[in-house]
Amino acid sequence: MRILVVEDEARLADGLRRGLEAEGFAVDVAPTGTDGLWLARENTYGVILLDIMLPGMSGYRVCETLRAEKNWTPILMLTAKDGEWDQVEALDTGADDYLTKPFSFAILLARVRALLRRGAAERPVVMEAGDIKVDPAARKVWRGDTLIDLTSREFAVLEYLMRNLGNVVSKREVLDNVWDFDFDGDPNIVEVYVRHLRNKLDRPFGREAIETLRGAGYRLAANGG
């Protein structure tokens, strides 16, 4: 899943980006409230991490504007302000959660996963395709009763395919949602990770869940292959 970090403290923003990417998320960073609002309008995110004190437009205003536009992406407010009325204002403007600086990255990550788990109403806690089960919160995958060991990036690719179950997604779409929009490496890296997934999820079980549609992209079969 892609996460938007709206934070003007460059060191903190970079630390969040690195930490979240290490967990398999794709991350966009905006240094101002205005930039953050623009990105949130233009792209689809799993969660938005939003500072309150921002140049251009406050986090309160960004959150309030998105909610007024019926953008229900989960928002976790990050701020150095710890007064109870600051928390009340954050939640009243439409934020889903609130975390005061300084904070533990482990706690932030747990909050992010909780928001992803709650997410949009139509998203189940555990996603299924036949006997394949993917738990985004626990970062676990099963084929039947067998727990499959995946790297963070392999999990991210599989999760994206699962969230588009039965639909064809192109290499570019996978790159944009699992890597970065400005990724300038070899797009065939997607083929490499699809092959890894097949070697772990399909071939040991004599199944073919991940289909290749030549010239179009990939599709995860709704029946698990």
PDB file of N, CA, C and O in Angstrom, residues 116-118 121-127 134-138 163:
ATOM      1  N   LEU A 116      -5.110   0.672   8.415  1.00  0.00           N
ATOM      2  CA  LEU A 116      -5.261  -0.109   7.186  1.00  0.00           C
ATOM      3  C   LEU A 116      -6.278  -1.224   7.381  1.00  0.00           C
ATOM      4  O   LEU A 116      -7.066  -1.533   6.492  1.00  0.00           O
ATOM      5  N   ARG A 117      -6.252  -1.813   8.554  1.00  0.00           N
ATOM      6  CA  ARG A 117      -7.178  -2.911   8.851  1.00  0.00           C
ATOM      7  C   ARG A 117      -8.622  -2.416   8.869  1.00  0.00           C
ATOM      8  O   ARG A 117      -9.512  -3.055   8.346  1.00  0.00           O
ATOM      9  N   ARG A 118      -8.819  -1.235   9.459  1.00  0.00           N
ATOM     10  CA  ARG A 118     -10.176  -0.676   9.498  1.00  0.00           C
ATOM     11  C   ARG A 118     -10.553  -0.151   8.121  1.00  0.00           C
ATOM     12  O   ARG A 118     -11.636  -0.418   7.622  1.00  0.00           O
ATOM     13  N   ALA A 121     -14.822   0.502   4.446  1.00  0.00           N
ATOM     14  CA  ALA A 121     -15.738  -0.500   4.987  1.00  0.00           C
ATOM     15  C   ALA A 121     -15.748  -1.790   4.181  1.00  0.00           C
ATOM     16  O   ALA A 121     -15.942  -2.865   4.718  1.00  0.00           O
ATOM     17  N   GLU A 122     -15.510  -1.670   2.868  1.00  0.00           N
ATOM     18  CA  GLU A 122     -15.612  -2.862   2.029  1.00  0.00           C
ATOM     19  C   GLU A 122     -14.383  -3.760   2.100  1.00  0.00           C
ATOM     20  O   GLU A 122     -14.366  -4.838   1.538  1.00  0.00           O
ATOM     21  N   ARG A 123     -13.322  -3.324   2.780  1.00  0.00           N
ATOM     22  CA  ARG A 123     -12.110  -4.135   2.874  1.00  0.00           C
ATOM     23  C   ARG A 123     -12.176  -5.080   4.063  1.00  0.00           C
ATOM     24  O   ARG A 123     -12.279  -4.638   5.204  1.00  0.00           O
ATOM     25  N   PRO A 124     -12.116  -6.373   3.853  1.00  0.00           N
ATOM     26  CA  PRO A 124     -12.146  -7.317   4.978  1.00  0.00           C
ATOM     27  C   PRO A 124     -10.829  -7.306   5.733  1.00  0.00           C
ATOM     28  O   PRO A 124      -9.806  -6.876   5.209  1.00  0.00           O
ATOM     29  N   VAL A 125     -10.866  -7.790   6.971  1.00  0.00           N
ATOM     30  CA  VAL A 125      -9.646  -7.863   7.779  1.00  0.00           C
ATOM     31  C   VAL A 125      -8.641  -8.793   7.125  1.00  0.00           C
ATOM     32  O   VAL A 125      -7.457  -8.495   7.015  1.00  0.00           O
ATOM     33  N   VAL A 126      -9.104  -9.973   6.682  1.00  0.00           N
ATOM     34  CA  VAL A 126      -8.259 -10.937   5.983  1.00  0.00           C
ATOM     35  C   VAL A 126      -8.820 -11.122   4.575  1.00  0.00           C
ATOM     36  O   VAL A 126      -9.994 -11.435   4.399  1.00  0.00           O
ATOM     37  N   MET A 127      -7.980 -10.895   3.573  1.00  0.00           N
ATOM     38  CA  MET A 127      -8.411 -11.031   2.179  1.00  0.00           C
ATOM     39  C   MET A 127      -8.166 -12.461   1.706  1.00  0.00           C
ATOM     40  O   MET A 127      -7.163 -13.080   2.074  1.00  0.00           O
ATOM     41  N   VAL A 134      -4.534 -13.498   2.961  1.00  0.00           N
ATOM     42  CA  VAL A 134      -3.568 -12.434   3.205  1.00  0.00           C
ATOM     43  C   VAL A 134      -4.097 -11.565   4.340  1.00  0.00           C
ATOM     44  O   VAL A 134      -5.208 -11.029   4.258  1.00  0.00           O
ATOM     45  N   ASP A 135      -3.293 -11.444   5.395  1.00  0.00           N
ATOM     46  CA  ASP A 135      -3.647 -10.603   6.540  1.00  0.00           C
ATOM     47  C   ASP A 135      -2.739  -9.377   6.514  1.00  0.00           C
ATOM     48  O   ASP A 135      -1.584  -9.446   6.934  1.00  0.00           O
ATOM     49  N   PRO A 136      -3.223  -8.223   6.014  1.00  0.00           N
ATOM     50  CA  PRO A 136      -2.368  -7.037   5.903  1.00  0.00           C
ATOM     51  C   PRO A 136      -1.858  -6.525   7.243  1.00  0.00           C
ATOM     52  O   PRO A 136      -0.748  -6.011   7.328  1.00  0.00           O
ATOM     53  N   ALA A 137      -2.674  -6.649   8.298  1.00  0.00           N
ATOM     54  CA  ALA A 137      -2.261  -6.137   9.602  1.00  0.00           C
ATOM     55  C   ALA A 137      -1.132  -6.967  10.194  1.00  0.00           C
ATOM     56  O   ALA A 137      -0.157  -6.437  10.712  1.00  0.00           O
ATOM     57  N   ALA A 138      -1.264  -8.286  10.119  1.00  0.00           N
ATOM     58  CA  ALA A 138      -0.243  -9.174  10.682  1.00  0.00           C
ATOM     59  C   ALA A 138       0.896  -9.430   9.704  1.00  0.00           C
ATOM     60  O   ALA A 138       1.913 -10.012  10.080  1.00  0.00           O
ATOM     61  N   ARG A 163      -5.683  -6.830  -3.602  1.00  0.00           N
ATOM     62  CA  ARG A 163      -6.635  -5.719  -3.528  1.00  0.00           C
ATOM     63  C   ARG A 163      -7.256  -5.418  -4.893  1.00  0.00           C
ATOM     64  O   ARG A 163      -8.236  -4.674  -4.983  1.00  0.00           O
TER      65      ARG A 163
END
